[in-house]
Coordinates of C-alpha atoms and ligand atoms in Angstrom, one line a residue:
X264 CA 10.6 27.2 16.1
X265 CA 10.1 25.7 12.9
X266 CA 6.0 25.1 12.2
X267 CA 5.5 21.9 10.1
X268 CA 1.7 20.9 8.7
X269 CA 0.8 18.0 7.3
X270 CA -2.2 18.0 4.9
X271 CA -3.6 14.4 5.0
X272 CA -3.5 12.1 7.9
X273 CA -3.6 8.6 6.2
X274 CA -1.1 5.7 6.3
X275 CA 1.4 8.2 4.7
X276 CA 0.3 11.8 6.3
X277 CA 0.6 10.0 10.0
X278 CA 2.9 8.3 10.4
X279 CA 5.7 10.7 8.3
X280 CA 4.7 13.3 10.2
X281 CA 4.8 11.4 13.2
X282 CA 8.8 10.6 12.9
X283 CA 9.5 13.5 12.0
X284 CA 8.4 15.5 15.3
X285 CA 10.3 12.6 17.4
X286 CA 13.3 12.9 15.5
X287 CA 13.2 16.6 15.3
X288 CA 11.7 17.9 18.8
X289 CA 12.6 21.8 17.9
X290 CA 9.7 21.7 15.0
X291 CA 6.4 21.6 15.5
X292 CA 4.4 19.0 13.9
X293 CA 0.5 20.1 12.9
X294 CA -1.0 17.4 11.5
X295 CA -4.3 18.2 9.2
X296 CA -7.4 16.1 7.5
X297 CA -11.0 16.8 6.4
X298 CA -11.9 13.8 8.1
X299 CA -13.5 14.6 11.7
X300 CA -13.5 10.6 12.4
X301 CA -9.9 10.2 11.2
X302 CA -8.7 13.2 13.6
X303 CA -10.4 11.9 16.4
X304 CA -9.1 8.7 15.9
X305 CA -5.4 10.3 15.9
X306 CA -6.4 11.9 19.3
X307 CA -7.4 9.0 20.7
X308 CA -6.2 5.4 22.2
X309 CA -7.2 3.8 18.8
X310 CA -5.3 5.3 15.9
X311 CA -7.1 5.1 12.5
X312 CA -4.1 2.4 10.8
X313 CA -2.7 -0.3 12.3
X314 CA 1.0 0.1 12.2
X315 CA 3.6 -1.6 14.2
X316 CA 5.5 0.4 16.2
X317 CA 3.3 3.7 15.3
X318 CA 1.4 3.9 18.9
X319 CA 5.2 4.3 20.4
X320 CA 5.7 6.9 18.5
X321 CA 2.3 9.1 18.4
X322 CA 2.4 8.4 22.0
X323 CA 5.9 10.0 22.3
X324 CA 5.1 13.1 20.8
X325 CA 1.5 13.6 20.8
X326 CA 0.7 16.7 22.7
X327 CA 4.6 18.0 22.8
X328 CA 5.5 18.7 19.4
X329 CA 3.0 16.7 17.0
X330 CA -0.9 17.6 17.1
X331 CA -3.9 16.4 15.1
X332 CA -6.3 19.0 13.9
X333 CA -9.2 20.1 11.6
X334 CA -8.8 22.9 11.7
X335 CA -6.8 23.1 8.1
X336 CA -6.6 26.9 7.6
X337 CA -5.1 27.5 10.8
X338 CA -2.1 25.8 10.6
X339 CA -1.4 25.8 6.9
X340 CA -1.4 29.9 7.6
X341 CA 1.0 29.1 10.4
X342 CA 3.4 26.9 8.6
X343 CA 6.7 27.4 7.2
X344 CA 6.8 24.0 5.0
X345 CA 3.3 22.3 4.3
X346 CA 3.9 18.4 3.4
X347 CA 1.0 17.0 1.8
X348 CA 0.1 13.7 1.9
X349 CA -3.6 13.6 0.6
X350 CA -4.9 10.7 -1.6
X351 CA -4.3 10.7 -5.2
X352 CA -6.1 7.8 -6.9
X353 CA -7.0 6.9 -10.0
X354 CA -9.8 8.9 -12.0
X355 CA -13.3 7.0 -12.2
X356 CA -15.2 9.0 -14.8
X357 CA -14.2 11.6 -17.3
X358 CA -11.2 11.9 -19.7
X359 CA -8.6 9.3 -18.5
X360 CA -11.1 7.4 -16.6
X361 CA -9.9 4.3 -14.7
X362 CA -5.8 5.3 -15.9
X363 CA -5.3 8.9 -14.7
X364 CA -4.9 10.3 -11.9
X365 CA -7.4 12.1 -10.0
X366 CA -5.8 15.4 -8.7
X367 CA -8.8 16.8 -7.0
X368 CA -7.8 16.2 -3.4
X369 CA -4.3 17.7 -4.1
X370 CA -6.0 20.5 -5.6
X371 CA -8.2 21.4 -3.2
X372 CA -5.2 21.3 -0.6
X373 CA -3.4 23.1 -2.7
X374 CA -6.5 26.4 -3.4
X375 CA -6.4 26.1 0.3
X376 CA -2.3 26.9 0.9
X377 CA -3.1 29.6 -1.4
X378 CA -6.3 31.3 0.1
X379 CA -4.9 31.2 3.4
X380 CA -0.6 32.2 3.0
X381 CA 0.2 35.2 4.1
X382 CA 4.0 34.1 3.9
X383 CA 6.8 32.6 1.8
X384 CA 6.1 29.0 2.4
X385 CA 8.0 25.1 1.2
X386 CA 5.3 23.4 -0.5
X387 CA 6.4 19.9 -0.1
X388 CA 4.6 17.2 -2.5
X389 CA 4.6 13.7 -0.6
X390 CA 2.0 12.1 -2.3
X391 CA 2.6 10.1 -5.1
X392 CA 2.0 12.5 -8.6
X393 CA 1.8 12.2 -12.0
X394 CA 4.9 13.7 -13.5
X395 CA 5.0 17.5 -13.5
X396 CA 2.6 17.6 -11.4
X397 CA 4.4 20.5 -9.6
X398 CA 3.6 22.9 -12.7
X399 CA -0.1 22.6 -12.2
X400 CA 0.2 23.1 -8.6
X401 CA 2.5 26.3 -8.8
X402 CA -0.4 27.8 -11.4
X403 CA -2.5 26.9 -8.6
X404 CA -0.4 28.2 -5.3
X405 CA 0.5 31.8 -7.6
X406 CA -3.1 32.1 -8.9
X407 CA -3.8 35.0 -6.2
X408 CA -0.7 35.4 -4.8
X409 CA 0.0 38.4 -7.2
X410 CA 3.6 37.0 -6.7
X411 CA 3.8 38.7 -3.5
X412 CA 3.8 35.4 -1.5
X413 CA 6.6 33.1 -2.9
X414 CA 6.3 29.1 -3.2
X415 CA 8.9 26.9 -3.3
X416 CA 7.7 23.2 -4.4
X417 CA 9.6 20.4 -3.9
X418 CA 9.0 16.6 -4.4
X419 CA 9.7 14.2 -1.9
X420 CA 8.0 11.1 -2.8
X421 CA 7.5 8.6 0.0
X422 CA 8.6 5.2 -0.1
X423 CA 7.2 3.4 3.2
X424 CA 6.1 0.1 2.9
X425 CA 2.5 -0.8 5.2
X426 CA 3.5 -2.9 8.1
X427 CA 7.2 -1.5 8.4
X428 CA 6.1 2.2 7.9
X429 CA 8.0 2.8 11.2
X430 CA 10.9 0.8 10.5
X431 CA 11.3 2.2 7.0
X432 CA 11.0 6.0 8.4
X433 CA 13.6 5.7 11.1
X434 CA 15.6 3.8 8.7
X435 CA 15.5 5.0 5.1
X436 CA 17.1 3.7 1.8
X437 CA 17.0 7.0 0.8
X438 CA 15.1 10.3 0.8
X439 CA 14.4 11.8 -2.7
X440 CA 14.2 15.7 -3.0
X441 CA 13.3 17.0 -6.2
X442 CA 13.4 20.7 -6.6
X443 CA 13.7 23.8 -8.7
X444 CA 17.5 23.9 -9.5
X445 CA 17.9 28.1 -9.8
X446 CA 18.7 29.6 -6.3
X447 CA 15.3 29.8 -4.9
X448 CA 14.9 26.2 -5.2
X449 CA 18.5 24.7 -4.3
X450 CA 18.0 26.9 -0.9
X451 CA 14.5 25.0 -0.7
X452 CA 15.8 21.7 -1.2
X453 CA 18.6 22.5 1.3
X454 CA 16.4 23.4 4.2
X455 CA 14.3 20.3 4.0
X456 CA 17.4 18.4 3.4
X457 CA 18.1 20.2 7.0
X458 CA 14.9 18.2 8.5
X459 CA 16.0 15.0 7.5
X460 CA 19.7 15.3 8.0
X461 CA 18.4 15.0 12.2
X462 CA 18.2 11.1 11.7
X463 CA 19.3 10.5 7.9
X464 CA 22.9 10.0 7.2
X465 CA 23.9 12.5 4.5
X466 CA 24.9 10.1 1.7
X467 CA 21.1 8.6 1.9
X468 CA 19.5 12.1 0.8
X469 CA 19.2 12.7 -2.8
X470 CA 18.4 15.6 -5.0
X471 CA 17.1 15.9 -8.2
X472 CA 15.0 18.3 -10.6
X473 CA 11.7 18.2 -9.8
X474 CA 10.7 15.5 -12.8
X475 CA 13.1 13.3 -11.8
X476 CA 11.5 12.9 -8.4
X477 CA 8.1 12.8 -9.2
X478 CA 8.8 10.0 -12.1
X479 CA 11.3 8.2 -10.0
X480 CA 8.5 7.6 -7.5
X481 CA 5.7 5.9 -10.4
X482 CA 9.4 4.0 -11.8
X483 CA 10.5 2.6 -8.2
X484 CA 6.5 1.5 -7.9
X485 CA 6.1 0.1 -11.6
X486 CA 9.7 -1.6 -11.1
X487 CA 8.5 -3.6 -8.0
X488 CA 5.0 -4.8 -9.1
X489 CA 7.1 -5.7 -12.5
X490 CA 9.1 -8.3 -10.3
X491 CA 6.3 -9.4 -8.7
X492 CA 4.3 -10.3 -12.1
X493 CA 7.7 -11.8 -13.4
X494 CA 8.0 -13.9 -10.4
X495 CA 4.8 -14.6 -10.9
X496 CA 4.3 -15.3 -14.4
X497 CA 7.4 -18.1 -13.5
X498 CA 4.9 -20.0 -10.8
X499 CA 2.6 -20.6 -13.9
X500 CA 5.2 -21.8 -16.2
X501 CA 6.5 -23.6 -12.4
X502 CA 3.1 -25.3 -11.9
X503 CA 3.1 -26.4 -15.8
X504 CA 7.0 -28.3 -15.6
X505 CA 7.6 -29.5 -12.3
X506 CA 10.1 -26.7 -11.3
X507 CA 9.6 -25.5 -7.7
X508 CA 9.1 -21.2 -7.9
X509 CA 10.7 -21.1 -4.2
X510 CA 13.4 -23.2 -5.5
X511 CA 13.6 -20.6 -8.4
X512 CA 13.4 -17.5 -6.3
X513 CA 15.8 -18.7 -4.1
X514 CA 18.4 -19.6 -6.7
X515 CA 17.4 -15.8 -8.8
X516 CA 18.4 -14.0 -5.0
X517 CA 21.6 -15.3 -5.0
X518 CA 22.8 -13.7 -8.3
X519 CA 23.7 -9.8 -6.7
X520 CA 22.9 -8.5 -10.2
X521 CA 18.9 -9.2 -9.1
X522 CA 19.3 -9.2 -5.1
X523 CA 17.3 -11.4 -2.9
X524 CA 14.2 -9.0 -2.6
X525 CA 10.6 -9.1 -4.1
X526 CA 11.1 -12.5 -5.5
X527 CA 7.6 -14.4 -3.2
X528 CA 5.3 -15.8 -5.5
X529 CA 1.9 -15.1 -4.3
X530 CA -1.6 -14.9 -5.5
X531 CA -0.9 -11.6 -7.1
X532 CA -0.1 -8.3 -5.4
X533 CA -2.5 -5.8 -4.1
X534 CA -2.5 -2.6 -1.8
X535 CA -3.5 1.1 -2.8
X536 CA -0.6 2.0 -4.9
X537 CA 1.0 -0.2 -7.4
X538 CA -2.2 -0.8 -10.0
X539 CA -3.0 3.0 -9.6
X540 CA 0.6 4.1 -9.6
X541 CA 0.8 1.9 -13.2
X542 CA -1.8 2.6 -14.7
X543 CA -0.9 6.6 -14.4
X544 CA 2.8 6.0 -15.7
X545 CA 0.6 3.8 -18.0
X546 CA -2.1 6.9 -19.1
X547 CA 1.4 9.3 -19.1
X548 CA 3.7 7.5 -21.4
X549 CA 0.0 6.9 -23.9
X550 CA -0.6 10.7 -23.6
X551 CA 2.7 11.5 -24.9
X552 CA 2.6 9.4 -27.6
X553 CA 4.6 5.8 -26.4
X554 CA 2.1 3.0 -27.0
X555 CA 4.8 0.5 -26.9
X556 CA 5.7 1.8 -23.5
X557 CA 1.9 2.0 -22.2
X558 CA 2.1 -1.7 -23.1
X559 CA 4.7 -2.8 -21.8
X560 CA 3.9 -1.3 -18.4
X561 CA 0.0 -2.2 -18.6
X562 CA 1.5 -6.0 -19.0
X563 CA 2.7 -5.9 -15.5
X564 CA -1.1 -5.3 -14.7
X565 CA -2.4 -8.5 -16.9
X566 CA -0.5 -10.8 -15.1
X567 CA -1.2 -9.5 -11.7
X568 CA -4.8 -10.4 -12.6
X569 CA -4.4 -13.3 -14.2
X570 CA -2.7 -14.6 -11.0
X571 CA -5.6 -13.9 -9.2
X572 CA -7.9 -15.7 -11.8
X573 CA -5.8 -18.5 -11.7
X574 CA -6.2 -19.4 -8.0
X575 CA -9.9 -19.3 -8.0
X576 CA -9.6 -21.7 -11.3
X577 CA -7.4 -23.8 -9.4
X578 CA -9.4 -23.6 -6.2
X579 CA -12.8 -24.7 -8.1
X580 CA -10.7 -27.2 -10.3
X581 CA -9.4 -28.9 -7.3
X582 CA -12.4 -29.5 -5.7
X583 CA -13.8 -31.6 -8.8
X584 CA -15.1 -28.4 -10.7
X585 CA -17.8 -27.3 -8.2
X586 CA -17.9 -25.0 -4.5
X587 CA -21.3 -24.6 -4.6
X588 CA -22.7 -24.7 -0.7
X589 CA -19.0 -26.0 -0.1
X590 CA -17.6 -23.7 2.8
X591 CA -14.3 -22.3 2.1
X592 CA -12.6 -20.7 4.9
X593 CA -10.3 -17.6 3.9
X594 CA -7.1 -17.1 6.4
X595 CA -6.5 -13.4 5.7
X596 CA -8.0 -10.1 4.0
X597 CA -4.9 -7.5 4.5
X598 CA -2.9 -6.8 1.0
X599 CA -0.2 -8.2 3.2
X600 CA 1.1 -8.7 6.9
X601 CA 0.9 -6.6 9.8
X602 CA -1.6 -4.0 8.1
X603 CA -5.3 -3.6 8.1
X604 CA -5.2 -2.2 4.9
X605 CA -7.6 -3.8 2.4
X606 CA -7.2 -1.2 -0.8
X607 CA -6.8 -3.6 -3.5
X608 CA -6.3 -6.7 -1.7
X609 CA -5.8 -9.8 -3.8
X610 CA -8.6 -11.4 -1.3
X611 CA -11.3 -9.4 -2.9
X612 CA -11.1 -10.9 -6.2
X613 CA -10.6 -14.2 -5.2
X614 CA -13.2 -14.1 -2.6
X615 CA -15.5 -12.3 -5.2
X616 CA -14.4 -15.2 -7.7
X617 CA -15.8 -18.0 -5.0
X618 CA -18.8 -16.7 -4.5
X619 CA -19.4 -16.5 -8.3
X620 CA -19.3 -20.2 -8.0
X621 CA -22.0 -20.0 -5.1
X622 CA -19.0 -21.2 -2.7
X623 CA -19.3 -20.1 1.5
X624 CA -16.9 -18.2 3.0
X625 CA -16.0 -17.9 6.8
X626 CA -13.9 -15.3 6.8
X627 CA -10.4 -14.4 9.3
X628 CA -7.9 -11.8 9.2
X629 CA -6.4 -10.9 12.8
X630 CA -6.7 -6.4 11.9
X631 CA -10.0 -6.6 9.4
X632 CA -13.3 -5.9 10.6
X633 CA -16.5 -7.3 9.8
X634 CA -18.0 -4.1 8.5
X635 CA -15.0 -3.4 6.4
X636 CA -15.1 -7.1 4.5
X637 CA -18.7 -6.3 3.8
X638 CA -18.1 -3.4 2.4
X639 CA -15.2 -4.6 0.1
X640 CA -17.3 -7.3 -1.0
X641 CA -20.3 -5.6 -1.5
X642 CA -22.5 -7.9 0.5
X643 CA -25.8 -7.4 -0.6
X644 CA -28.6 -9.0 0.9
X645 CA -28.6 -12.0 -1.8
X646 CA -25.2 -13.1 -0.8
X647 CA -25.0 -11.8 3.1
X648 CA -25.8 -15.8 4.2
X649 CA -22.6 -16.9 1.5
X650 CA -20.4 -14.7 3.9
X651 CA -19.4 -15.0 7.6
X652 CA -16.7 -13.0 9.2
X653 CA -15.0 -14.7 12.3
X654 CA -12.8 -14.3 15.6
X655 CA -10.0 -17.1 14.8
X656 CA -8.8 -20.0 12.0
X657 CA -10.5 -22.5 13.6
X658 CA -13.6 -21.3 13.8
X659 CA -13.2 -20.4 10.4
X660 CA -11.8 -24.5 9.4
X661 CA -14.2 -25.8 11.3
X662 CA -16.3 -28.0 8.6
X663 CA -14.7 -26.3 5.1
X664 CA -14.1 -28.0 2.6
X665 CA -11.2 -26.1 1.9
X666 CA -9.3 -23.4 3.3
X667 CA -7.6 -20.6 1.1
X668 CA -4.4 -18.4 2.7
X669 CA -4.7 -15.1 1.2
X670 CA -2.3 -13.0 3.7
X671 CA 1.0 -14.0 5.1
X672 CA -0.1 -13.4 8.5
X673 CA 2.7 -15.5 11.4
X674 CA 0.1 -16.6 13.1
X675 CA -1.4 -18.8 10.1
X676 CA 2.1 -20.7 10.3
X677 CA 1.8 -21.8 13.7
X678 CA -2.0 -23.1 13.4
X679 CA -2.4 -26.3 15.3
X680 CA -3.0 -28.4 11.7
X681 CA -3.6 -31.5 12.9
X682 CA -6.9 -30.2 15.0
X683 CA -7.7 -28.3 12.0
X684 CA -7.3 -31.0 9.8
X685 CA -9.6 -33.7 12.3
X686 CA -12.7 -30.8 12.0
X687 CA -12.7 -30.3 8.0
X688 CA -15.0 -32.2 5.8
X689 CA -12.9 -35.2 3.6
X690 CA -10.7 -34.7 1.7
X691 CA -9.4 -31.3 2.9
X692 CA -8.0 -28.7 1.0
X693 CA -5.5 -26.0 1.7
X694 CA -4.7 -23.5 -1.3
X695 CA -1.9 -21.6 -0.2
X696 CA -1.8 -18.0 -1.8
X697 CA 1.3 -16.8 0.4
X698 CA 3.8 -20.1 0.2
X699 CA 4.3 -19.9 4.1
X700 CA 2.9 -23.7 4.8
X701 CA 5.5 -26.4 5.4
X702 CA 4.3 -28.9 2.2
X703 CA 5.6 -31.8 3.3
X704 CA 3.9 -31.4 7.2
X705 CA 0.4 -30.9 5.7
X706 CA 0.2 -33.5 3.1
X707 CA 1.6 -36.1 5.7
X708 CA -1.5 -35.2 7.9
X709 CA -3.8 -35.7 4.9
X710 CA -4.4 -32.4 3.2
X711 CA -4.5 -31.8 -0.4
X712 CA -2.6 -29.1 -0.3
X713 CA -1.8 -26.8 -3.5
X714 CA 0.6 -23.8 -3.6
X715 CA 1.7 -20.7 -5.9
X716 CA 3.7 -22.6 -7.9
X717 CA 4.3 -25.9 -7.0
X718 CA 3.3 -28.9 -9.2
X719 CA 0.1 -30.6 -6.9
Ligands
NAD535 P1 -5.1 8.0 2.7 O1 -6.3 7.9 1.9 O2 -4.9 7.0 3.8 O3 -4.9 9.4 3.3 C1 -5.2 10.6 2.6 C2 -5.8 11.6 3.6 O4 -5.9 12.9 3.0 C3 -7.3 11.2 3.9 O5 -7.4 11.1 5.3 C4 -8.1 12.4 3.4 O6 -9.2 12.7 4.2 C5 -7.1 13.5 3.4 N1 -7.4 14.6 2.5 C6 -7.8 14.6 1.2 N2 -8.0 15.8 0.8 C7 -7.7 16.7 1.8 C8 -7.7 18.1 1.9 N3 -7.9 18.9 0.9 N4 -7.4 18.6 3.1 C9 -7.1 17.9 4.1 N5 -7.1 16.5 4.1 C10 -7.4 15.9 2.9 O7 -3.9 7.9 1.6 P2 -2.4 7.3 1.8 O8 -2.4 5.8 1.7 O9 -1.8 8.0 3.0 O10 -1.7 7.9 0.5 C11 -1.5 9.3 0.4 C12 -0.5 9.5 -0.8 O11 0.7 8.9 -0.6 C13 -1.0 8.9 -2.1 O12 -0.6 9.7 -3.2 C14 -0.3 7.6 -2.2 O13 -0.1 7.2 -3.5 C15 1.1 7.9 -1.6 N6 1.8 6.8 -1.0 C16 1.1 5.9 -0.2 C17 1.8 4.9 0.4 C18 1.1 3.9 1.3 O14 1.8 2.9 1.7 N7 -0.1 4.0 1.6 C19 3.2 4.9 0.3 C20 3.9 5.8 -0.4 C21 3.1 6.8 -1.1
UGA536 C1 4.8 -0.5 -1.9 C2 6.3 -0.3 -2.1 O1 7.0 -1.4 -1.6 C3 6.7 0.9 -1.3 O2 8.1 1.2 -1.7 C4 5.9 2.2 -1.8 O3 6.2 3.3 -1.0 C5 4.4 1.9 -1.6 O4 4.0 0.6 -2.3 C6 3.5 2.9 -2.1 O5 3.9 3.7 -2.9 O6 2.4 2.8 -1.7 P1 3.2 -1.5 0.0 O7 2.2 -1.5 -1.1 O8 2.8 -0.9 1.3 O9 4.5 -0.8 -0.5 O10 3.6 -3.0 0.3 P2 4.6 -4.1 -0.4 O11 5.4 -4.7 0.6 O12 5.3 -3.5 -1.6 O13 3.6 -5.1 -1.0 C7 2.7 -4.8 -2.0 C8 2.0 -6.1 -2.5 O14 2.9 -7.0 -3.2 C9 1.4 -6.9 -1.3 O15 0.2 -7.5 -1.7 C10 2.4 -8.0 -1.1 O16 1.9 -9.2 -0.6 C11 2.9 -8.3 -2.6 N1 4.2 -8.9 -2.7 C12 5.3 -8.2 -2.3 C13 4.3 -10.1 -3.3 O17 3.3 -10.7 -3.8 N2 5.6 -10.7 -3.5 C14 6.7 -10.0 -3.0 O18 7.8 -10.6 -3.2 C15 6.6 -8.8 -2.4

């Protein structure tokens, strides 16, 4: 039997690891973290990440072929391939600071295959590395190896999205191998090629040198927040002419040379990866020497955040240039949908913006705790009475002023309006962040409703 561990049991480590022991039942899946409370969770009822279609699957194989464990040593020594999966983000102090990436979690992993191989061993990098990344780490895998032991890296960036992880698993665009291309490697790259081949159609696998796979990984990222901040950049220019963004979108979608995808306007992406994943193509392409490059990329960044400045300007604007005391409920935390995932969120700058201006915020989001939106916003004792944190929308509506949607949650589409509408103070605002609101509904109950894009 093939013996599998996974280091890192985050949104990528899990559930990667979990499709691959139902899709392969002959390997056996360890799963591994330095986090007691995240392995417990994994062993329990309540997994750590909400992720639809995930229980199914832990639940499956759990106990069969796919275990959660500690105990790190033990089944890295044990393994034949060791995915890892461990966090990689960007540097807060030292040289590169708030650009680079900070490799120390991948390094530790890696000091760890190292101390405790006592065979050949795949070292598979999942997590998302600054190019040539894989030099550094062989240094680190051979250091006392005495070249006894042989390592074979490969890179296999992921490409899940949160809140289809599943779907995008079982279902892949494509799986990216990058690997040495002299024998050793090629025969690497083959036998994890042999993994996915159980549920992958062939033609969907693709190989590569080992840089092309790492930087294909920060380009497919960098590409997809660049269509965002186009997209987005239009809704200002939208707002400013009377052209409709949606109307724009839609007619962009239909031309097959730019496909229909990653064209929503929106009050500015978030989630873990595509500022950190930037910013590190943004410190690479400035340590070798492209400026132009750096600033081309970094631009992608600027107008993320101006989107998110611009909302809270229109928010404060629209409500005659003062939310002082004025309640503002906020629909939604996530980064997006069907995720509880609040790295990066748009909501925290905009929610951090409002209270700025002294607004008060009664807070939903159907998969975000209490604690957790505390701890995003910092909620210190001098602001703890600005913030509440509630069970449903209209608790949250009842008396705002205004009402903010900051995650394209289904549920906020099919809100009773008309009740939430008859318990808001007068006039009633709705500043849709997401787009999903039917215009034409809410301003014939009486809203004043602004969206991404739209002329008021
Ligand atoms: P995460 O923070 O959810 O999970 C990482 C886990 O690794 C943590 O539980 C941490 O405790 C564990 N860890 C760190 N060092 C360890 C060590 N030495 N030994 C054992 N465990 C260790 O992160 P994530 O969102 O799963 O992302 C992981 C990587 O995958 C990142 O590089 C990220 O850029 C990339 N990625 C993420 C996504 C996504 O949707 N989140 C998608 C594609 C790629
Ligand atoms: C993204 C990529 O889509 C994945 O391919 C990649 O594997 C992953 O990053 C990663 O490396 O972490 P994810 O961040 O989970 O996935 O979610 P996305 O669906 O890409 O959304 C990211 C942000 O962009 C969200 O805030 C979302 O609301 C926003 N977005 C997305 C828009 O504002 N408009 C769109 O048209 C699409």
């Amino acid at each position: 039997m093939v013996k599998i561990c996974g280091i890192g049991a985050g949104y990528v480590g899990g559930p990667t690891m979990a499709v691959i022991a139902l899709k392969c039942p002959s390997i056996e899946v360890a799963v591994v973290d330095i986090s007691d409370s995240r392995i417990s969770a994994w062993n329990s009822n309540k997994l750590p990440i909400y992720e639809p279609g995930l229980e199914e699957v832990v639940n499956q194989c759990r106990g069969k072929n796919l275990f959660f464990s500690t105990d790190v040593e033990k089944h890295v020594h044990e393994a034949d391939i060791v995915f890892v999966s461990v966090n990689t983000p960007t540097k807060i102090r030292g040289l590169g600071a708030g650009k680079a990436t900070d490799l120390t979690y991948w390094e530790s992993a890696a000091r760890i295959i190292s101390d405790v191989s006592n065979s050949n061993k795949i070292i598979v990098e999942k997590s998302t590395v600054p190019v040539r990344t894989a030099e550094a780490v062989e240094k680190i895998l051979t250091h006392n190896s005495k070249g006894i032991i042989k390592f074979q890296i490969l890179s296999n960036p992921e490409f899940l999205s949160e809140g289809t992880a599943i779907q995008d698993l079982l279902n892949p665009d494509r799986v990216l191998i990058g690997g040495n291309q002299d024998r050793e490697g090629l025969e690497a790259i083959q036998k994890l090629k042999a993994i996915y081949v159980h549920w992958v159609p062939q033609d969907r696998i693709i190989t590569t040198n080992l840089w092309s796979a790492e930087l294909s990984k920060l380009a497919d990222n960098a590409f997809l927040a660049q269509r965002i901040s186009s997209i987005n950049a239009m809704s200002a220019l939208c707002e400013a002419t009377g052209a409709e963004v949606s109307q724009v979108s839609h007619a962009l979608s239909k031309n097959t040379k730019l496909g229909p995808k990653f064209l929503n306007a929106s009050v500015g992406f978030g989630g873990s990866c595509f500022q950190k994943d930037i910013l590190n193509l943004v410190y690479i392409c400035e340590s070798n020497g492209l400026t132009e490059v750096a600033n081309y990329w970094k631009q992608v960044i600027t107008v993320n955040d101006y989107q998110k400045g611009r909302f809270v300007k229109r928010v404060v604007t629209s409500m005659f240039n003062t939310v002082t005391g004025k309640k503002i409920a906020i629909l939604g935390f996530a980064f997006k949908k069907d995720t509880g995932d609040t790295r990066k969120t748009p909501a925290i700058d905009v929610c951090r913006g409002l209270l700025g201006d002294d607004a008060c915020l009664s807070i939903y989001d159907p998969q975000v705790t209490k604690e957790q939106i505390h701890k995003d916003l910092s909620v210190s004792s001098n602001v703890v009475k600005q913030v509440s944190v509630v069970g449903d929308a209209y608790e949250a509506t009842k008396e705002a002023h205004g009402i903010c949607i900051l995650t394209e949650w289904d549920e906020f589409k099919s809100i009773d309006y008309q009740r939430v509408y008859e318990n808001m103070r007068k006039p009633a605002f709705v500043f849709d962040g997401r787009n999903i609101l039917n215009v034409d509904k809410l301003r014939e109950i009486g809203f004043i409703l602004y969206s991404i894009g739209r002329p008021l």
